[in-house]
Coordinates of C-alpha atoms in Angstrom, one line a residue:
X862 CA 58.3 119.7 99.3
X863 CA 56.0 117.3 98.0
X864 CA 53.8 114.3 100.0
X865 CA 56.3 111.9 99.1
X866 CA 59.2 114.1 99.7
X867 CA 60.3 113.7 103.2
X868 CA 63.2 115.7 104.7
X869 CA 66.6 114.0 104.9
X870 CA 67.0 112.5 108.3
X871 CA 70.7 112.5 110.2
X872 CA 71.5 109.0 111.3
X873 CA 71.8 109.1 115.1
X874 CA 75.4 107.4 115.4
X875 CA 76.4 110.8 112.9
X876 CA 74.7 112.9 115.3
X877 CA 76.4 111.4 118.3
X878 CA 80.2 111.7 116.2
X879 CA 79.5 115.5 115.7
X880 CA 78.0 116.5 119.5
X881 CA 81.7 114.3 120.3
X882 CA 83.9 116.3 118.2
X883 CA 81.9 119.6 118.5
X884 CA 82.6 119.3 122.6
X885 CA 86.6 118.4 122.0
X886 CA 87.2 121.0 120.1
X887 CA 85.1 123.4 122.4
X888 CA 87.4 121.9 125.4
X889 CA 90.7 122.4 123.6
X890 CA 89.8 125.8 122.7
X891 CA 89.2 126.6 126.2
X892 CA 91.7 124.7 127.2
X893 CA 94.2 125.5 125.1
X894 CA 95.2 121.7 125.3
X895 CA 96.6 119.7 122.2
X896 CA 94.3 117.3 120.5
X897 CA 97.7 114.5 119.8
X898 CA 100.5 113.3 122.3
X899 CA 101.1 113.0 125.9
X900 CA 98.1 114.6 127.9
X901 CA 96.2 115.3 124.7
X902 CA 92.2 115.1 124.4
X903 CA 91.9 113.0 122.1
X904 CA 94.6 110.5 124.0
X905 CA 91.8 110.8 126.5
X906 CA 89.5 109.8 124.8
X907 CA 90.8 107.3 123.7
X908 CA 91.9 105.8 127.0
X909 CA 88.5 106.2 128.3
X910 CA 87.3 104.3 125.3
X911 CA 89.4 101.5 125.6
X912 CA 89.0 100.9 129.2
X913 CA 85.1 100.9 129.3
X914 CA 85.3 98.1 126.4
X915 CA 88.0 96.9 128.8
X916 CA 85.6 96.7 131.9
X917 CA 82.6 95.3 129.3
X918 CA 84.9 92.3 128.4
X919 CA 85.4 91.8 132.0
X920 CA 81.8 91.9 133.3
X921 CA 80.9 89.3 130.6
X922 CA 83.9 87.3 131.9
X923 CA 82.7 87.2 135.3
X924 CA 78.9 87.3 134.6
X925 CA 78.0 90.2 136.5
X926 CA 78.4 93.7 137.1
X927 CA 81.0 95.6 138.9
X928 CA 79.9 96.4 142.6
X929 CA 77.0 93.8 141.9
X930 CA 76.5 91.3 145.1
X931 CA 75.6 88.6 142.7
X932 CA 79.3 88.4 142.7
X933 CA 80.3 87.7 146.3
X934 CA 80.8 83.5 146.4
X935 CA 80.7 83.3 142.7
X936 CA 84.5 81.7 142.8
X937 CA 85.8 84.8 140.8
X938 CA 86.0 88.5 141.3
X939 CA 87.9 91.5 139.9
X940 CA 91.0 92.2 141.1
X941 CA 92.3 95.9 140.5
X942 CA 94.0 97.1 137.8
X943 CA 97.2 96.7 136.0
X944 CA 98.8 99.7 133.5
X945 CA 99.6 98.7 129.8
X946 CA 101.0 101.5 127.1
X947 CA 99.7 100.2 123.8
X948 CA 100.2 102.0 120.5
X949 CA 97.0 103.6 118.9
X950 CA 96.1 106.0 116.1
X951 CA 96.0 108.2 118.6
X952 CA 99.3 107.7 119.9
X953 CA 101.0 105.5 123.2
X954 CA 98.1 104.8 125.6
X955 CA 98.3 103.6 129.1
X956 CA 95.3 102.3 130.1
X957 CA 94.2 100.0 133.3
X958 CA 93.8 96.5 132.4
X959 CA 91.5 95.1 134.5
X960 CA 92.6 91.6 136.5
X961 CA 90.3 89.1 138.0
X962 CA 91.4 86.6 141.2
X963 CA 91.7 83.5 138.8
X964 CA 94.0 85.0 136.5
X965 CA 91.7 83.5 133.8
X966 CA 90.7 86.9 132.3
X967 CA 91.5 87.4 128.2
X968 CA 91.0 90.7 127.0
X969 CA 89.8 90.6 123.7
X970 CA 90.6 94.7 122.8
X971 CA 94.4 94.5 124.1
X972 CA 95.7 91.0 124.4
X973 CA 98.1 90.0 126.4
X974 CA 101.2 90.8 125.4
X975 CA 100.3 92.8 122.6
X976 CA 101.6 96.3 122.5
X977 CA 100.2 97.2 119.2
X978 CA 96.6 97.4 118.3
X979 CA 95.3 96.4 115.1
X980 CA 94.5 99.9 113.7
X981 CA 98.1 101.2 114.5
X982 CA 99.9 97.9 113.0
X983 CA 97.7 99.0 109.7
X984 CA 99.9 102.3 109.0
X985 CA 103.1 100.5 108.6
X986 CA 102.1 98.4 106.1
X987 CA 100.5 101.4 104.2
X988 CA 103.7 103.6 104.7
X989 CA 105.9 100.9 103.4
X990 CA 103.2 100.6 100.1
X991 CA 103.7 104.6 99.8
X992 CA 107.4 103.5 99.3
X993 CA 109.0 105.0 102.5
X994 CA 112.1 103.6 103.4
X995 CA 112.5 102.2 107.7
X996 CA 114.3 105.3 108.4
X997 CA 111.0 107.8 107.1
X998 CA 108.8 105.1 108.4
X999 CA 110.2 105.7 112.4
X1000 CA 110.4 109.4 111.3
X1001 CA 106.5 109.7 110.4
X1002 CA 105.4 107.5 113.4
X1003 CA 108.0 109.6 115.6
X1004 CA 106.5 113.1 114.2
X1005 CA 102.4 112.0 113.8
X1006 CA 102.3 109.8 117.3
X1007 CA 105.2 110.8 119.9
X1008 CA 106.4 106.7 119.8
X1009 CA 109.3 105.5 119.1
X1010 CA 109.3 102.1 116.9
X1011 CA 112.0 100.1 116.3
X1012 CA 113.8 99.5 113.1
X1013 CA 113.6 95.9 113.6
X1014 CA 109.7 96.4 114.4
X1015 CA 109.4 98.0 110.7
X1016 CA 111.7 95.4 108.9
X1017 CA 109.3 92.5 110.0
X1018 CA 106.0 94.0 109.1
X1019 CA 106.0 92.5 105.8
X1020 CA 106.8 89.3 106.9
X1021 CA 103.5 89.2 108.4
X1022 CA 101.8 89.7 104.8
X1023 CA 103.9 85.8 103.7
X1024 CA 100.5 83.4 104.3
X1025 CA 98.5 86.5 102.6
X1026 CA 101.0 86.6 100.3
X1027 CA 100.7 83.1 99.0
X1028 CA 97.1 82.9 99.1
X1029 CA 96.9 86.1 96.6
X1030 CA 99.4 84.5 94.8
X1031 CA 97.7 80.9 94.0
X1032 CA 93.8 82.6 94.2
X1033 CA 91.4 81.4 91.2
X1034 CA 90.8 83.4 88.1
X1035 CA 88.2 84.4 86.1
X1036 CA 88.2 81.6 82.8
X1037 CA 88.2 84.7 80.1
X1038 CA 89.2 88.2 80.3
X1039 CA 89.2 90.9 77.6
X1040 CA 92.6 92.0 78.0
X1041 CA 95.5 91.3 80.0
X1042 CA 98.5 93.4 80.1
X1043 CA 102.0 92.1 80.3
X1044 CA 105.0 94.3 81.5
X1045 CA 108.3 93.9 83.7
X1046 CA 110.1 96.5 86.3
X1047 CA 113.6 95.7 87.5
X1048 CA 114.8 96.2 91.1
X1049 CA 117.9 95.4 92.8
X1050 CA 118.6 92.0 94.8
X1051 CA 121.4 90.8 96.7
X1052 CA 122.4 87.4 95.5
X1053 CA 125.6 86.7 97.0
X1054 CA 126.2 90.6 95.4
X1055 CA 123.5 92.9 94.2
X1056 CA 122.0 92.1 90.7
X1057 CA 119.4 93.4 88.8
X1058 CA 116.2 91.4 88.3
X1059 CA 113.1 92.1 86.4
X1060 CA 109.7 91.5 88.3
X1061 CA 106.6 90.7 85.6
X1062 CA 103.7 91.7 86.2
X1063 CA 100.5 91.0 84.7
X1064 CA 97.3 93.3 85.0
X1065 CA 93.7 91.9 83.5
X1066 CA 90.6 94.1 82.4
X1067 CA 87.4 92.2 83.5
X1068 CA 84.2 92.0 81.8
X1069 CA 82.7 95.1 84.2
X1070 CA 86.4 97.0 82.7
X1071 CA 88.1 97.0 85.7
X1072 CA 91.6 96.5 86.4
X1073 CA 93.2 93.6 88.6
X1074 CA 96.5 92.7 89.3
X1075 CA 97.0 88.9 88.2
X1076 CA 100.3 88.2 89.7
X1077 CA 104.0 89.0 89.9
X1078 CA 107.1 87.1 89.2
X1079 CA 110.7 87.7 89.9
X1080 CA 112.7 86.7 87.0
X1081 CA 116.4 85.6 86.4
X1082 CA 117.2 88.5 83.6
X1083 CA 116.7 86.4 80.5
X1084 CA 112.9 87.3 78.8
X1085 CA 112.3 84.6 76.4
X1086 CA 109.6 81.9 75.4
X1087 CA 110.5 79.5 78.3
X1088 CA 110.5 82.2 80.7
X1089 CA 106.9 83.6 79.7
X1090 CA 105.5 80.1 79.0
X1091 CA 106.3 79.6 83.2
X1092 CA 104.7 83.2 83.9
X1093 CA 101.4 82.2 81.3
X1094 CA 101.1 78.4 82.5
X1095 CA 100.7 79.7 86.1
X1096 CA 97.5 81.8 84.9
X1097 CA 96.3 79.3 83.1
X1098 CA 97.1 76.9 85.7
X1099 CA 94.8 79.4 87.7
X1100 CA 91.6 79.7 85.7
X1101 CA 92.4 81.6 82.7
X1102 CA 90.9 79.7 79.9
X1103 CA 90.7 82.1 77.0
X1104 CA 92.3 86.0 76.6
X1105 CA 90.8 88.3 73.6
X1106 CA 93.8 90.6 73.6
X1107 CA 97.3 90.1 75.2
X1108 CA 99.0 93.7 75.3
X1109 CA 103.4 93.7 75.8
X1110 CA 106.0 96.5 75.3
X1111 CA 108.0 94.1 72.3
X1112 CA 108.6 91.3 75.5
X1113 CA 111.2 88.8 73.0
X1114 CA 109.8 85.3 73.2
X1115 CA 106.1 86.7 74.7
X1116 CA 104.2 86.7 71.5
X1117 CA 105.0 82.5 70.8
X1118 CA 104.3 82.1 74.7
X1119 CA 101.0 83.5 74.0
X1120 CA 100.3 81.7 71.2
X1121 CA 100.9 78.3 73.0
X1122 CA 99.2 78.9 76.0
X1123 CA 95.8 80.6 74.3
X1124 CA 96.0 79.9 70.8
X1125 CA 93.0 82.4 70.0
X1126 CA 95.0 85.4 71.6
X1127 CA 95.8 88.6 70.0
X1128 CA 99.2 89.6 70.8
X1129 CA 99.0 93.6 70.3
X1130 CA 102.3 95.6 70.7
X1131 CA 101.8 99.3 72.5
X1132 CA 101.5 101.9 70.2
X1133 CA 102.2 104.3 72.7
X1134 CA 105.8 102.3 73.2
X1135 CA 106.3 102.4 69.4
X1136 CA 106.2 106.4 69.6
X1137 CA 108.3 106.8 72.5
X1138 CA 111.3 104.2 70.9
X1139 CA 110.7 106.0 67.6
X1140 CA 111.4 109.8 69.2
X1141 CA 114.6 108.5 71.1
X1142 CA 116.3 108.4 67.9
X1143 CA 115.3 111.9 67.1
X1144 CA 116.0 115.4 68.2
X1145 CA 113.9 117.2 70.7
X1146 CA 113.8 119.9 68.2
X1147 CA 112.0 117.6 65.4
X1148 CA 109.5 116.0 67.7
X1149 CA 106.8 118.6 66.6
X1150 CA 107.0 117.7 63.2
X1151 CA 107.5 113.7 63.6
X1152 CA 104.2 113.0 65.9
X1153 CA 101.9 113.8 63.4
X1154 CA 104.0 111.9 60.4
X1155 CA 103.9 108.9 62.8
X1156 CA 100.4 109.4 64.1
X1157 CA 99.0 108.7 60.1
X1158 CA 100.4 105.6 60.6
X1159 CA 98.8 103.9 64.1
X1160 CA 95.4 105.9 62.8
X1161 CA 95.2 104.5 59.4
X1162 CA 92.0 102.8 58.7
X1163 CA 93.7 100.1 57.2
X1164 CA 96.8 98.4 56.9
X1165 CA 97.0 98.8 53.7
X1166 CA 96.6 102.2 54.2
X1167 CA 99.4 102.0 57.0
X1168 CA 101.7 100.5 54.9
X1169 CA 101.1 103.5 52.7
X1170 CA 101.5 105.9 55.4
X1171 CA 104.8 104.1 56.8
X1172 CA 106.4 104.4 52.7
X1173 CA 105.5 107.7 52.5
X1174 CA 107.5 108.6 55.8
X1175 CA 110.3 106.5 55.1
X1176 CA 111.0 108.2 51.6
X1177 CA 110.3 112.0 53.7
X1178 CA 113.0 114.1 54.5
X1179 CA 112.4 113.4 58.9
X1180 CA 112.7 109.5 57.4
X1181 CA 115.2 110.0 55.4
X1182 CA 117.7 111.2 58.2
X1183 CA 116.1 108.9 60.7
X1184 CA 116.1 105.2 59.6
X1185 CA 116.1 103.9 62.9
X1186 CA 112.9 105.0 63.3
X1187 CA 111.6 103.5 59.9
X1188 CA 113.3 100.2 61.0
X1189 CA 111.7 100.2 64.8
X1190 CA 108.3 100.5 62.8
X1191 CA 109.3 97.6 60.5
X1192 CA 110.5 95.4 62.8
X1193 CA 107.5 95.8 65.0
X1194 CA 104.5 95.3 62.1
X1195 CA 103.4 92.2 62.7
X1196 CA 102.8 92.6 66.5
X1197 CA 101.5 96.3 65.5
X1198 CA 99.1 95.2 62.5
X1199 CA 96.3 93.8 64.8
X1200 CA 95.5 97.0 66.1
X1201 CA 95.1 98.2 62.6
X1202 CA 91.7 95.5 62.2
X1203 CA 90.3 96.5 65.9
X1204 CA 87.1 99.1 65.8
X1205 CA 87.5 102.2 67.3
X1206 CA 86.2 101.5 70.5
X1207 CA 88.7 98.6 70.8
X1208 CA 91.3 100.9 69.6
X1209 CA 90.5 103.6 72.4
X1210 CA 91.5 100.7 74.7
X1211 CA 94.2 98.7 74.0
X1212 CA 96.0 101.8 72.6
X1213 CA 98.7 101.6 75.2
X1214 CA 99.8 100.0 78.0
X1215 CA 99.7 103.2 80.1
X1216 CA 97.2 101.5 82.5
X1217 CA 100.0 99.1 83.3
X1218 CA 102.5 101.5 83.3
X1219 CA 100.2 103.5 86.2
X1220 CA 100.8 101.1 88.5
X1221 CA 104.7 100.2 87.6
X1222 CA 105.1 103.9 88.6
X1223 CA 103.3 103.0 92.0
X1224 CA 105.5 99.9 92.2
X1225 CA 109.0 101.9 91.0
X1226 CA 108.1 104.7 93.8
X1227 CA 108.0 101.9 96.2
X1228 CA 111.5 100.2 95.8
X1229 CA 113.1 103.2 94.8
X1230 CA 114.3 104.4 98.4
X1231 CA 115.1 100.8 99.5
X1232 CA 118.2 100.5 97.2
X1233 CA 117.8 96.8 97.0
X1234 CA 116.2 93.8 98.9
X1235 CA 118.0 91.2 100.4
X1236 CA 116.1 88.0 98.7
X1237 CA 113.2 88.1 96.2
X1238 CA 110.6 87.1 98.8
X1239 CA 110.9 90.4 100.7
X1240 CA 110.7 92.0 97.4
X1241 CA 107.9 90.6 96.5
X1242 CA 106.1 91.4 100.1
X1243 CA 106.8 94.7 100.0
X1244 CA 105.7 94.7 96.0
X1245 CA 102.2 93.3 97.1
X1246 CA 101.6 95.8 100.0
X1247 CA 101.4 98.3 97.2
X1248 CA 99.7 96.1 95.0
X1249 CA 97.2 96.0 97.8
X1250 CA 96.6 99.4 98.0
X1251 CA 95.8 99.7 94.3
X1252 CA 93.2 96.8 94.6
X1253 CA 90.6 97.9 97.0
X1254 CA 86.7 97.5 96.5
X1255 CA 86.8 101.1 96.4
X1256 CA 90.1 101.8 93.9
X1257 CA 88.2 99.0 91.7
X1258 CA 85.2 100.9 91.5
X1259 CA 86.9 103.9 90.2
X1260 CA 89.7 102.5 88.0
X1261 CA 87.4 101.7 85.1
X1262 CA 89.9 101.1 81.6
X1263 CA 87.5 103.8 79.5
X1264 CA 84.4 106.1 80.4
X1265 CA 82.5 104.0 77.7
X1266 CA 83.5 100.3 78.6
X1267 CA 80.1 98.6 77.6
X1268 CA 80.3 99.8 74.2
X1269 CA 84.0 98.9 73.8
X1270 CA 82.6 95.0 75.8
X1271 CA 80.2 94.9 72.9
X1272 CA 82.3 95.2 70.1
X1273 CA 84.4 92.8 71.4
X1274 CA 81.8 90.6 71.8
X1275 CA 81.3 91.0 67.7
X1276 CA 84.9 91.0 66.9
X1277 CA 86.0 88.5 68.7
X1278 CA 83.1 86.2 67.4
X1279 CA 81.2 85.8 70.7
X1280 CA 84.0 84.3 73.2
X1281 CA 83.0 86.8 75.8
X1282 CA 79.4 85.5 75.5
X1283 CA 80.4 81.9 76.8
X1284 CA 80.8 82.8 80.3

């Protein structure tokens, strides 16, 4: 070790956690008692916790300390206790709320006629983003905690998210973004009977390459110019001045909405969509051979070259017996040809729209035990609590678009000519 090198230090509090933990598990050994549920330790400890903070709360109520005789003719003292089963982490709780003689005491920790502390309402929420259904919900709680929730306790969680909801909803944007992403999901809603609806949802790449949910909508089942210019004008409406790239799966009517709303925008179709509507139409059995025919095609270096690459294929013996595919290519060129101009870095990221598709799969695994919702609003709710779960500081920090972002942000900077460099 060197004179500057000085050993690494435990922080006290850690110290304090492990002598805690170290003697639990040392008492249930001995013990043999259960750590969870009725009687466990760590029920214990938890009740001990909570009614020290209680007594704390009311010492600073009154002033002074319990047994103190600065008390006596002060015009208020404590007056016993009163039992309160509140649901924790840890489980149901009983614990002794204290009472003072003025009835003027408000505890802070547990208040009044709260049954639920914060950290427990929290896992509800997060269960219902993991895309159990109420039934699983009561289930998990009933297996992890020993309580028994109500299904109408479950149901109403997400309506507690509505103000949060809204706020997300109308929040400010960021005037220019590199890419956006533009996809829809449909999920079942009862309108008077149950109908299919599509929910469109639109994820942006920032400058630093991360991902961020922009907003979701809750369409009426038509997906045309009018119905995207109402999804863009809202981000626009929010901040979004100019968008490099705007990345669809073949959304009829997006590309003209696009072009009204930012008139510089790229509208790039996903390749990776192209391949997968091009192999539906062909056996299993030819796949091997078709990937690589198609692949010449979306890695030409040009799109002359492209064009080259598509005749050769269509005159082939594979493109000979599948035409559909040949005209899937065709009709899709002029969303596809952009991609054809882009660098590679560029190319690396706008390739697909699997970063999209990610969290669709999140989203799809969430209503997909509900059957159907009964308005659009509760779909939405329980649509953002698993948005919410994907947009943490700390799932933001890790979702990065590519490993090499600042060289793809550069050549967009050059390609692009500069529109990145006016924020």
């Amino acid at each position: 070790m060197t004179e500057k090198e000085t050993p690494a230090v435990e922080p006290v509090e850690d110290k304090l956690v492990d002598e805690v933990v170290e003697r639990l598990m040392e008492r249930a050994d001995a013990s043999g008692s259960a750590l969870l549920g009725e009687g466990g330790l760590l029920t214990a400890v938890t009740r001990a916790v909570l009614e020290r903070a209680l007594d704390a709360e009311m010492t600073e109520h009154l002033g002074y300390e319990k047994h103190d005789p600065a008390g006596r003719g002060s015009g208020n003292n404590r007056n016993g206790t009163s039992p309160k089963t509140v649901l924790t982490d840890a489980g149901a709780v009983t614990v002794a709320v204290p009472r003072d003689r003025n009835g003027s005491f408000e505890p802070r920790l547990v208040p009044k006629h709260a049954r639920r502390l914060a950290g427990f309402d929290e896992q509800i929420p997060s269960l219902y983003a993991r895309g159990m259904s109420v039934r699983d919900i009561r289930s998990h709680l009933a297996g992890m905690y020993g309580v028994e929730v109500s299904p109408d306790l479950i149901s109403k969680v997400p309506d507690a998210v509505a103000d949060e909801l809204t706020a997300w909803q109308n929040r400010p944007l960021d005037a220019i973004w590199p890419i956006i992403y533009i996809d829809a999901l449909w999920i079942k809603i009862r309108s008077g009977s149950v109908v299919s609806k599509p929910v469109y949802l639109a994820v942006g790449v920032d400058m630093d390459g991360r991902k961020d949910v922009l907003g979701l909508w809750v369409g009426d089942g038509g997906e045309g110019a009018t119905t995207w210019m109402t999804v863009l004008s809202e981000l626009r409406n929010r901040g979004v001045e100019d968008v490099c790239i705007v990345a669809c799966d073949g959304l009829k009517g997006l590309p003209d909405a696009v072009t009204a709303t930012w008139p510089r925008a790229t509208v790039q179709t996903c390749v990776i969509h192209l391949m997968r509507a091009s192999l539906r139409f062909a056996s299993k059995r030819d796949h091997p051979a078709l990937v690589p025919a198609l692949k010449a095609i979306y890695t030409a270096p040009t799109e002359q070259a492209a064009e080259q690459a598509l005749q050769e294929f269509s005159v082939s013996e594979l493109g000979q017996r599948y035409p559909a595919i040949v005209r899937t290519w065709q009709a899709a060129w002029n969303e596809f040809t952009p991609y054809l101009a882009f660098p590679p870095e560029i190319r690396k990221v706008v390739y697909s729209t699997n970063l999209i598709e990610s969290i669709n799969a999140r989203l799809r695994k969430t209503t997909r035990n509900r059957g159907h919702f009964p308005s659009e609003q509760a779909a939405l709710k329980v649509l953002y609590l698993a948005v919410r779960e994907l947009i943490t500081p700390k799932a933001r920090d890790v979702n990065h678009v590519a490993a090499h972002w600042k060289t793809a942000l550069n050549q967009f900077s050059l390609f692009f000519e500069d529109r990145l460099n006016a924020m």
